[in-house]
PDB file of C-alpha atoms and ligand atoms in Angstrom:
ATOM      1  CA  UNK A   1      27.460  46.971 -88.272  1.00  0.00           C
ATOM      2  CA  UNK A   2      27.960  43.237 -87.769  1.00  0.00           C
ATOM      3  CA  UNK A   3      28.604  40.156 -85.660  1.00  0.00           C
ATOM      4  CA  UNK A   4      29.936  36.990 -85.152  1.00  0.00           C
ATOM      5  CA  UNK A   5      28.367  34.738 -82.196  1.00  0.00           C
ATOM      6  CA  UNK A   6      30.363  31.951 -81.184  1.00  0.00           C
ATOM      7  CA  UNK A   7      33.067  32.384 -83.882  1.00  0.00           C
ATOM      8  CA  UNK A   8      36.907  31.321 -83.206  1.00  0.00           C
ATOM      9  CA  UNK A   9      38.916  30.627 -85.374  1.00  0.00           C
ATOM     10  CA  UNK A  10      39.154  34.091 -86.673  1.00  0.00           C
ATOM     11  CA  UNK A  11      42.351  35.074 -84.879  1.00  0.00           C
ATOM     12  CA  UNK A  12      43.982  32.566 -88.006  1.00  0.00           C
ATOM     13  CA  UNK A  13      42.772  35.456 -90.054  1.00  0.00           C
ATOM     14  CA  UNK A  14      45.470  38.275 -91.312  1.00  0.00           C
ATOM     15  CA  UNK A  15      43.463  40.982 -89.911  1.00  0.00           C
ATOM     16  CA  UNK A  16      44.060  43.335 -86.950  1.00  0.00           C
ATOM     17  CA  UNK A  17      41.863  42.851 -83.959  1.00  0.00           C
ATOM     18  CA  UNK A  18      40.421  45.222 -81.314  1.00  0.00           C
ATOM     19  CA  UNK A  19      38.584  44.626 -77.845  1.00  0.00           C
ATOM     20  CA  UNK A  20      36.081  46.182 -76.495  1.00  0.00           C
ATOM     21  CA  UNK A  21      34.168  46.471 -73.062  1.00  0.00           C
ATOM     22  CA  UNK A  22      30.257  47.459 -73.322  1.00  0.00           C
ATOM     23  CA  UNK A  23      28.296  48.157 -70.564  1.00  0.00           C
ATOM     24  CA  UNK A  24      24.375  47.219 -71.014  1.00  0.00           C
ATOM     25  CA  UNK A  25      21.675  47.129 -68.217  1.00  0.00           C
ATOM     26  CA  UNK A  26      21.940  43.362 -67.679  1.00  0.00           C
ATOM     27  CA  UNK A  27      25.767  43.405 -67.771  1.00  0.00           C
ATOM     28  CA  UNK A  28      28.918  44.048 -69.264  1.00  0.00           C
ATOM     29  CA  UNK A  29      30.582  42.089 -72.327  1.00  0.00           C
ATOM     30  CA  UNK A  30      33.395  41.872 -74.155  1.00  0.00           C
ATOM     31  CA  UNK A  31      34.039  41.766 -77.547  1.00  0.00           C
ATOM     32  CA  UNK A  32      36.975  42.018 -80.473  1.00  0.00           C
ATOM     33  CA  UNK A  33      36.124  43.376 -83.785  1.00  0.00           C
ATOM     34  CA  UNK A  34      37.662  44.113 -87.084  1.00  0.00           C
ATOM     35  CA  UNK A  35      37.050  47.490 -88.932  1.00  0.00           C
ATOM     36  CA  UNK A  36      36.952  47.679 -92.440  1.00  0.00           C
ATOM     37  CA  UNK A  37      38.248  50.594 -94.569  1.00  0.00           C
ATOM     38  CA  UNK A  38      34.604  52.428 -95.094  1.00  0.00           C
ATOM     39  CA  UNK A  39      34.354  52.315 -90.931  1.00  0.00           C
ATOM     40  CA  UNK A  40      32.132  49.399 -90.674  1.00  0.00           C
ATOM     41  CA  UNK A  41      32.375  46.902 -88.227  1.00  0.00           C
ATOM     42  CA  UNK A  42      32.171  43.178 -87.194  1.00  0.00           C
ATOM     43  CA  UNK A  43      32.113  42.408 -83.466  1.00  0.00           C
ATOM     44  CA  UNK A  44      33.133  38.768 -81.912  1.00  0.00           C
ATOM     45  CA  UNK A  45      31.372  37.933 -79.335  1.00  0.00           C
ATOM     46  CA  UNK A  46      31.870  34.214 -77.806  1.00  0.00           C
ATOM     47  CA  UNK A  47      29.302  33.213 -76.135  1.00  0.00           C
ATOM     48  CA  UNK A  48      30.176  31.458 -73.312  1.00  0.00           C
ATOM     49  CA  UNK A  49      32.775  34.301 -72.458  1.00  0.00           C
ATOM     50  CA  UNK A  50      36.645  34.675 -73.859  1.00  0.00           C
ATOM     51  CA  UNK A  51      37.808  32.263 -71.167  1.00  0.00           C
ATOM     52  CA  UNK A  52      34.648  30.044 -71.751  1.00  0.00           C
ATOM     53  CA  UNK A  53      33.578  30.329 -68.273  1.00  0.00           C
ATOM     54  CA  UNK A  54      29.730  30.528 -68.733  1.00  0.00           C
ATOM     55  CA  UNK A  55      27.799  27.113 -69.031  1.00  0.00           C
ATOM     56  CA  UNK A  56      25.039  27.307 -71.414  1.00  0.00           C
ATOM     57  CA  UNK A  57      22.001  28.046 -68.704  1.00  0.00           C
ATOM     58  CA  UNK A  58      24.105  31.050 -67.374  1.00  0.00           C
ATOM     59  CA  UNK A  59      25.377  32.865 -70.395  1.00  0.00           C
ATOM     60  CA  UNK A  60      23.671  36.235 -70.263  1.00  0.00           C
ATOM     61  CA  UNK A  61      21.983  36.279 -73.281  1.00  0.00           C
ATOM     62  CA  UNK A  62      20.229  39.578 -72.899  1.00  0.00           C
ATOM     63  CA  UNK A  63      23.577  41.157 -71.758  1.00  0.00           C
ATOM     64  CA  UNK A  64      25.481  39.669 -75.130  1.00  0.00           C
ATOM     65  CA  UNK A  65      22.451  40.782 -77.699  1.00  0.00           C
ATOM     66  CA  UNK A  66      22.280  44.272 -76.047  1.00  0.00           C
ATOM     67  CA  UNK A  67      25.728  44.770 -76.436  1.00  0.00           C
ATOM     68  CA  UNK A  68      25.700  44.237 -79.765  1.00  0.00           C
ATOM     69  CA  UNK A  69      22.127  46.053 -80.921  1.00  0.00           C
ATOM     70  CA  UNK A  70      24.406  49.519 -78.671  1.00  0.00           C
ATOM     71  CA  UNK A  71      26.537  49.174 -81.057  1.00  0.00           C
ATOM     72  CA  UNK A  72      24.211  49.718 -83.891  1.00  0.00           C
ATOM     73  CA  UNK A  73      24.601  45.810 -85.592  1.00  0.00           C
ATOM     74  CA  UNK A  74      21.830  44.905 -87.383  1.00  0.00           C
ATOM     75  CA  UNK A  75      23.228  41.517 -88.727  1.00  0.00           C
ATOM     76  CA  UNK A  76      24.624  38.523 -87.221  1.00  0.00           C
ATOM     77  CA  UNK A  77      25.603  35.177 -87.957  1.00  0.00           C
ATOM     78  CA  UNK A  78      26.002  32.338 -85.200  1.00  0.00           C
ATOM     79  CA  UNK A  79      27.733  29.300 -85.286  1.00  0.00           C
ATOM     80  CA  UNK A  80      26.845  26.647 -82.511  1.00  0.00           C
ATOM     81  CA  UNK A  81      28.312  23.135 -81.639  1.00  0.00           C
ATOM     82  CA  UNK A  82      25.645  20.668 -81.608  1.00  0.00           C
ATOM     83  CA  UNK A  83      24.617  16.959 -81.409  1.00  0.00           C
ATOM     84  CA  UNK A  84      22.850  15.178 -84.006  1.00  0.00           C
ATOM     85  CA  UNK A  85      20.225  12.664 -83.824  1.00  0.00           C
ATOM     86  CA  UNK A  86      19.255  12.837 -87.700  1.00  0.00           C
ATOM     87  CA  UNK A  87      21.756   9.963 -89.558  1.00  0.00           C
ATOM     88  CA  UNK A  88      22.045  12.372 -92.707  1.00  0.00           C
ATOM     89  CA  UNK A  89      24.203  14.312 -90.611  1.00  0.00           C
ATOM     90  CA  UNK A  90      27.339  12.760 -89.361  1.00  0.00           C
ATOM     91  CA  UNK A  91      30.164  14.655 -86.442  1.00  0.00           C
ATOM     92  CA  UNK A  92      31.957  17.492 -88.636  1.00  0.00           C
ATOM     93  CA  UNK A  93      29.120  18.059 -91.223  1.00  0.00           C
ATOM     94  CA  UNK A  94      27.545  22.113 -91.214  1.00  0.00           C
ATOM     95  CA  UNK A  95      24.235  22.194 -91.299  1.00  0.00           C
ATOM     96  CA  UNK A  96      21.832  25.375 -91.842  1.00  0.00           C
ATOM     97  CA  UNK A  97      19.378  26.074 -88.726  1.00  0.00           C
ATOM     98  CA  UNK A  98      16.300  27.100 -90.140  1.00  0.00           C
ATOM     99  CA  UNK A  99      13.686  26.522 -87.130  1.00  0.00           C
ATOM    100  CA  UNK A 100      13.445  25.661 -83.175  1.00  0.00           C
ATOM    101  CA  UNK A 101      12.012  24.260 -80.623  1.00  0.00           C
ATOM    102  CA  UNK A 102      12.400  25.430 -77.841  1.00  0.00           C
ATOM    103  CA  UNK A 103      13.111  22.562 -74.288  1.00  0.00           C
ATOM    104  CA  UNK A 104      14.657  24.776 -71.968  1.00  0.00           C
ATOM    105  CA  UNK A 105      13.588  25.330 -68.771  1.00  0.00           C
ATOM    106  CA  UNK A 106      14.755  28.415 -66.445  1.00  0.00           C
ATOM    107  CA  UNK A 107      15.830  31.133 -69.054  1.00  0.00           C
ATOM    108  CA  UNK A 108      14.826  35.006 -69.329  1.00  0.00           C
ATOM    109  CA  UNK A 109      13.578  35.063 -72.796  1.00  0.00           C
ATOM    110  CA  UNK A 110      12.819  38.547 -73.435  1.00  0.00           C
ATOM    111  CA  UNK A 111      13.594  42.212 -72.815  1.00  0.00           C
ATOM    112  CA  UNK A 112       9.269  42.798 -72.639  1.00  0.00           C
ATOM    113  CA  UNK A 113       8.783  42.719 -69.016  1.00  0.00           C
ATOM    114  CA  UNK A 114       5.883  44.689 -69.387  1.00  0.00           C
ATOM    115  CA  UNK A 115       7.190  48.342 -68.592  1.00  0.00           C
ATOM    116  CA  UNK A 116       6.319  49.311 -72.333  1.00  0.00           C
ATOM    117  CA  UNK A 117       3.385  47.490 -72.783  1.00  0.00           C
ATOM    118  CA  UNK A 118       2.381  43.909 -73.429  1.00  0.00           C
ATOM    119  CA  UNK A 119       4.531  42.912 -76.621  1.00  0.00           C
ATOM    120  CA  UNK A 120       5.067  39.932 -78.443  1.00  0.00           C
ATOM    121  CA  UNK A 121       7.515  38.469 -80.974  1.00  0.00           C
ATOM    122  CA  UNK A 122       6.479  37.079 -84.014  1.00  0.00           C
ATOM    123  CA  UNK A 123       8.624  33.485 -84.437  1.00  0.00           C
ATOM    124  CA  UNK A 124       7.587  32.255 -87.780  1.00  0.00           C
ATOM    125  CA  UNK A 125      10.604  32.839 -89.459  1.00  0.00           C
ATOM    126  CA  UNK A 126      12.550  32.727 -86.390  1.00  0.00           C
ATOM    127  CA  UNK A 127      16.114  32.783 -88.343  1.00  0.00           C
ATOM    128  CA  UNK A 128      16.574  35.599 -90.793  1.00  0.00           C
ATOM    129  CA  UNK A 129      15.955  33.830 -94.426  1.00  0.00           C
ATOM    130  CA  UNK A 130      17.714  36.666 -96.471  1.00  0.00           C
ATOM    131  CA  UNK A 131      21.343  36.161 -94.006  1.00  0.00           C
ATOM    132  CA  UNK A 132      20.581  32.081 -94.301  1.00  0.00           C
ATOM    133  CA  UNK A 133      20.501  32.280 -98.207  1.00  0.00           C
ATOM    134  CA  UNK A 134      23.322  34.457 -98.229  1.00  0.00           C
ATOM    135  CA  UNK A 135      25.080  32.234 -96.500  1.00  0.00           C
ATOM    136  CA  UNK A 136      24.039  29.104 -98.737  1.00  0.00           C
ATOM    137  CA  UNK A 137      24.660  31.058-102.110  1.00  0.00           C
ATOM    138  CA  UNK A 138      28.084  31.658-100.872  1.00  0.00           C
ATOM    139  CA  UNK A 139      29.117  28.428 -99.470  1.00  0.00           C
ATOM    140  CA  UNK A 140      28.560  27.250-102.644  1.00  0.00           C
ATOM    141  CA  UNK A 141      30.414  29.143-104.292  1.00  0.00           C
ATOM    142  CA  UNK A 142      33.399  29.144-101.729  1.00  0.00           C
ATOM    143  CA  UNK A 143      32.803  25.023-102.210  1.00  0.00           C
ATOM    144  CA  UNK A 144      32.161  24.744 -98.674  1.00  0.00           C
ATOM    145  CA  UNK A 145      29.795  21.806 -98.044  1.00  0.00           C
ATOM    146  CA  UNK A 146      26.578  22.391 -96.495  1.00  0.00           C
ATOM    147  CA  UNK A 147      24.724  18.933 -95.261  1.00  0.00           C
ATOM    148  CA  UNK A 148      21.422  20.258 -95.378  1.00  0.00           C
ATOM    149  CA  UNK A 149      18.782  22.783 -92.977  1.00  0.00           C
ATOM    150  CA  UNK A 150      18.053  20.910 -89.371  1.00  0.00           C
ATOM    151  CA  UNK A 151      15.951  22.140 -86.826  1.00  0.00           C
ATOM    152  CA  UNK A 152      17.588  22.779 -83.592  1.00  0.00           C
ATOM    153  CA  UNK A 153      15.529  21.961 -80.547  1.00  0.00           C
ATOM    154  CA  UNK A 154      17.045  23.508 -77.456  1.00  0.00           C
ATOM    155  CA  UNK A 155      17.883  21.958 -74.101  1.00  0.00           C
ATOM    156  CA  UNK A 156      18.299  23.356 -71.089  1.00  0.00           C
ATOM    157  CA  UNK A 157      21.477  21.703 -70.190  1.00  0.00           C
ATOM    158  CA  UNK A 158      24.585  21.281 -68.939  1.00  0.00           C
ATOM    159  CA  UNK A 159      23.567  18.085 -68.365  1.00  0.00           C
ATOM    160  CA  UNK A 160      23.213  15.910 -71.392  1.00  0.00           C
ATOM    161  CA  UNK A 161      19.622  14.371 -73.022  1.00  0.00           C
ATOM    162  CA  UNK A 162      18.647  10.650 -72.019  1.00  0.00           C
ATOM    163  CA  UNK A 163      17.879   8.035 -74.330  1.00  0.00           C
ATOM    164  CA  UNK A 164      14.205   8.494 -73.735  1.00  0.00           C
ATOM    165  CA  UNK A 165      14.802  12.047 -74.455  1.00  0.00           C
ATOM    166  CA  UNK A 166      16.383  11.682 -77.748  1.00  0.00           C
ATOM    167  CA  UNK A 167      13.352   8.861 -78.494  1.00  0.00           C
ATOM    168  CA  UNK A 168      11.025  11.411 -78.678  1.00  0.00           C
ATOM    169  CA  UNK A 169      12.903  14.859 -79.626  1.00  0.00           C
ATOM    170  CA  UNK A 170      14.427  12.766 -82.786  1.00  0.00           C
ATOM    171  CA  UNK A 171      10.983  12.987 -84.099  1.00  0.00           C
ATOM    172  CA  UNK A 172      10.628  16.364 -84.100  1.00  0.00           C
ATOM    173  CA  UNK A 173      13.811  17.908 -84.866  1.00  0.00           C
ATOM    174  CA  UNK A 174      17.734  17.090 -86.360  1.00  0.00           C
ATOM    175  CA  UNK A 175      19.805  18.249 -83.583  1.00  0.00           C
ATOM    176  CA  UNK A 176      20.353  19.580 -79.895  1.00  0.00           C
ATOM    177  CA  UNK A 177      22.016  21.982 -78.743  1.00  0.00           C
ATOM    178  CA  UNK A 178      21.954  24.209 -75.603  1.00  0.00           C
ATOM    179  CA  UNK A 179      22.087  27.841 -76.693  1.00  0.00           C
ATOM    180  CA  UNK A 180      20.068  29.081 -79.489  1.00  0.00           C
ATOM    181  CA  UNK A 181      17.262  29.765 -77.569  1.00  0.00           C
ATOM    182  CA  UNK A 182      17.067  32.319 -76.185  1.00  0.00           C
ATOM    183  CA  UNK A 183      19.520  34.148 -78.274  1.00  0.00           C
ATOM    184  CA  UNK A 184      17.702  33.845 -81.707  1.00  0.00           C
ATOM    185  CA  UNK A 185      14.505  35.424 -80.047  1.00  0.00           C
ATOM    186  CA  UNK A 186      16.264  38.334 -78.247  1.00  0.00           C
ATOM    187  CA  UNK A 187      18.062  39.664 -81.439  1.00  0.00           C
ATOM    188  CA  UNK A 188      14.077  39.744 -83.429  1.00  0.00           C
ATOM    189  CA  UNK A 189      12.900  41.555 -80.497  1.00  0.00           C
ATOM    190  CA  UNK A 190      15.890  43.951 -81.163  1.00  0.00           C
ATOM    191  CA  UNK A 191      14.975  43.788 -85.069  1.00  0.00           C
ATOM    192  CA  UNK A 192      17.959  42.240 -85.554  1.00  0.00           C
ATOM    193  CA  UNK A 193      18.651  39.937 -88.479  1.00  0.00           C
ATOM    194  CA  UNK A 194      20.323  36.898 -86.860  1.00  0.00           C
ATOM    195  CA  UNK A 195      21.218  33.665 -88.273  1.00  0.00           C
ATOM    196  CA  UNK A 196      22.636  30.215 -86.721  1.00  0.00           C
ATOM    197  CA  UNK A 197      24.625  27.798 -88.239  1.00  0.00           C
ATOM    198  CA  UNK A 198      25.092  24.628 -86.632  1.00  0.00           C
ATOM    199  CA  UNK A 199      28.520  22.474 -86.740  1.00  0.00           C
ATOM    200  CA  UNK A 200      27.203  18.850 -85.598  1.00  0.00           C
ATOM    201  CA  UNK A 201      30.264  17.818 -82.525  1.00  0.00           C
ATOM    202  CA  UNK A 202      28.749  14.391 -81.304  1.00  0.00           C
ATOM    203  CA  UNK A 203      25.922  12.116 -81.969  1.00  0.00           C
ATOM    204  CA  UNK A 204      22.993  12.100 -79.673  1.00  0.00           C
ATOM    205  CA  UNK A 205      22.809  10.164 -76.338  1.00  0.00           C
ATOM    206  CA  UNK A 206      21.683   6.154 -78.379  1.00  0.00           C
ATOM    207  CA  UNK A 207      23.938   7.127 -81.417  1.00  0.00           C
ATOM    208  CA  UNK A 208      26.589   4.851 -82.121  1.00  0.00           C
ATOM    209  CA  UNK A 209      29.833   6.049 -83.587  1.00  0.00           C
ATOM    210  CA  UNK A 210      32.592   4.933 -85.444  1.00  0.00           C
ATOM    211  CA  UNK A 211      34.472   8.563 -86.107  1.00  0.00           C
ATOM    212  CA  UNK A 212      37.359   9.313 -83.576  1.00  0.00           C
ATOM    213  CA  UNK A 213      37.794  12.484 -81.271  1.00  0.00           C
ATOM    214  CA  UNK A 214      40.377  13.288 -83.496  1.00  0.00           C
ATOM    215  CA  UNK A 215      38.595  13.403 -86.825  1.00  0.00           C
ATOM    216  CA  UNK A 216      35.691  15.448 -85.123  1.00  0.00           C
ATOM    217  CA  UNK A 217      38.360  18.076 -83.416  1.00  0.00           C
ATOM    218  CA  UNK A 218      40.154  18.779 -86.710  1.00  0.00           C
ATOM    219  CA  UNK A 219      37.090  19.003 -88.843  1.00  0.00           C
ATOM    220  CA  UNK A 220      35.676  21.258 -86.467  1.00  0.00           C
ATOM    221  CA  UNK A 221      38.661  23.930 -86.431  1.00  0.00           C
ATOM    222  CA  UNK A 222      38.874  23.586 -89.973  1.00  0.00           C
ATOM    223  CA  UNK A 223      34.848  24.228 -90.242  1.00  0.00           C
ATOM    224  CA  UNK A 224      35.325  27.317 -87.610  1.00  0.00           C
ATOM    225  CA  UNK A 225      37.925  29.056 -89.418  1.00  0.00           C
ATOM    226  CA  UNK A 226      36.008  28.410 -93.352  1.00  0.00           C
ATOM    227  CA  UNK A 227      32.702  29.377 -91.680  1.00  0.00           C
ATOM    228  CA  UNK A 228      34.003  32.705 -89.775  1.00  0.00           C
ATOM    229  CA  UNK A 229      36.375  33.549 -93.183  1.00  0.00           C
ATOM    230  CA  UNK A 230      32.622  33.289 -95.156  1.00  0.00           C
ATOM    231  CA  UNK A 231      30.590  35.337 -92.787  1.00  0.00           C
ATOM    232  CA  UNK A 232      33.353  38.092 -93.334  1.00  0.00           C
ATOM    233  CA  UNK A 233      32.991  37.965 -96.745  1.00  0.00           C
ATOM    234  CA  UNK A 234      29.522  38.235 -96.960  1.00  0.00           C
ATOM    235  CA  UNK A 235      29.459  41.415 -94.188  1.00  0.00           C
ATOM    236  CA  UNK A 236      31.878  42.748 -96.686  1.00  0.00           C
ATOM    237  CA  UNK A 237      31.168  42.250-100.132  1.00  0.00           C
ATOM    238  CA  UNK A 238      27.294  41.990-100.076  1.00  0.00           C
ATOM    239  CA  UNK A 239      24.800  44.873 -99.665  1.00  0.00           C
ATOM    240  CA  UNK A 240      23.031  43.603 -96.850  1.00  0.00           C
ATOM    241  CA  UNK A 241      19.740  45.499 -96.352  1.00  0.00           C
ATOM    242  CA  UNK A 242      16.025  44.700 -93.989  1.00  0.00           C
ATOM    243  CA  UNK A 243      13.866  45.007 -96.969  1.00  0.00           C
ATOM    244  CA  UNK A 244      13.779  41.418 -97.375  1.00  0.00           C
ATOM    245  CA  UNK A 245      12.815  39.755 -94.404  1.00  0.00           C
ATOM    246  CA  UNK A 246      10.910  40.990 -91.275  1.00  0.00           C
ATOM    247  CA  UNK A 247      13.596  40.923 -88.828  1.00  0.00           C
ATOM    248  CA  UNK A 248      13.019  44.315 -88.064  1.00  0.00           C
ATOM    249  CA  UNK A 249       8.866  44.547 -87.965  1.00  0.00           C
ATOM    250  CA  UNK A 250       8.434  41.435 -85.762  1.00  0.00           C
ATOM    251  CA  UNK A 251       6.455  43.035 -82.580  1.00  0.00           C
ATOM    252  CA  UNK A 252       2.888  42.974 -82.124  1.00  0.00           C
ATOM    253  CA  UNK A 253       1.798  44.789 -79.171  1.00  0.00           C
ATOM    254  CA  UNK A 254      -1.619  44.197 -77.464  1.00  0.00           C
TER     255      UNK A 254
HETATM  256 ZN1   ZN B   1      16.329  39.579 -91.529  1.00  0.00          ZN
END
């Protein structure tokens, strides 16, 4: 099975859509998915909630990845609105994520609380490389333009960065955003193969900018609807497997 984090722009599609309510230790959540004609599945979950009620340091991450490792998805792609404060990449460019770091502040990360044991999560390839090429191979081909991989460094939020802030994180990383973390480290503890891909909204706090709200709010629908129509296609055509990649062997237990 499969999902979709974060992904609108899928009710453009010509597809028939379900909902869902699943009940998890930490929660319930709701989801829609599609169902394709050999019975597997692609769940939507958004992220902040249908009604996008949950700000970023109370969405209930372990709630939301639970849900979807009950029902039996193993691969998910992400999409996430973020800032930029690398000039290569402009409001309305995609980008791939292909690392973090990790600036939040007051967030469960983890389902090891220490009932089973002392475990811990390997993060060295922290976004699944096999889903990420996937995706790359077939943006290409689908002439869909990818600006290049960024690494996301993750704030705690709601509240925007400073200028100080984005002085030093600009060093270290291409953009911010609020939500990866700790999503992207509760679906490897699950064994999950996860994936983010990052649509850049806004520059950073000290970025000047000459594009209009307009140009960025078109370019992103238009990016949300290309971006959730490729993630389909690759859950359906492509014979996704864990051989690959470690998603799914990324524990070590002392
Ligand atoms: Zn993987």
């Amino acid at each position: 099975m499969y999902a979709i984090i974060g992904g609108t722009g899928v009710y453009q599609l010509n597809v028939s859509i379900q909902n869902l309510n699943i009940e998890t230790e930490y929660g319930d959540v709701d989801l829609d998915f599609i169902e394709f004609d050999n019975g597997e599945k692609v769940y939507f979950l958004s992220r902040h909630g249908k009604d996008h009620s949950k700000p970023p340091h109370n969405v209930n991450y372990r709630a939301n990845i639970m849900a979807l490792s009950l029902l039996g998805v193993k691969y998910i792609y992400a999409t996430a609105a973020v800032g930029s404060m690398n000039k290569k990449f402009i409001p309305g460019d995609i980008v791939l994520v292909n690392d973090f770091i990790d600036f939040t502040k007051s967030r469960v990360m983890t389902y090891y609380e220490g009932e089973t044991g002392v475990k811990h999560v390997d993060m060295s390839d922290p976004y699944c490389s096999n889903l990420s090429n996937l995706f790359l191979k077939r943006a290409e081909e689908s002439k869909v333009d990818i600006k290049g991989t960024a690494i996301y460094l993750t704030t705690e939020g709601p509240r925007f960065e400073t200028k100080a802030e984005i002085n030093m994180y600009k060093n270290f990383a291409d953009v911010v955003g609020m939500t990866s973390v700790p999503e992207v480290v509760l679906a490897k503890e699950l064994g999950m193969c996860y994936a983010t891909i990052g649509i850049i909204t806004n520059w950073c706090t000290g970025f000047k900018s000459e594009i209009t709200l307009h140009d960025i709010e078109s370019s992103m629908n238009m990016n949300k609807e290309k971006l959730t129509e490729l993630f389909i296609d690759i859950f359906s055509n492509e014979n996704l497997n864990q051989n690959n990649c470690k998603c799914n062997d990324s524990i070590i237990k002392l």
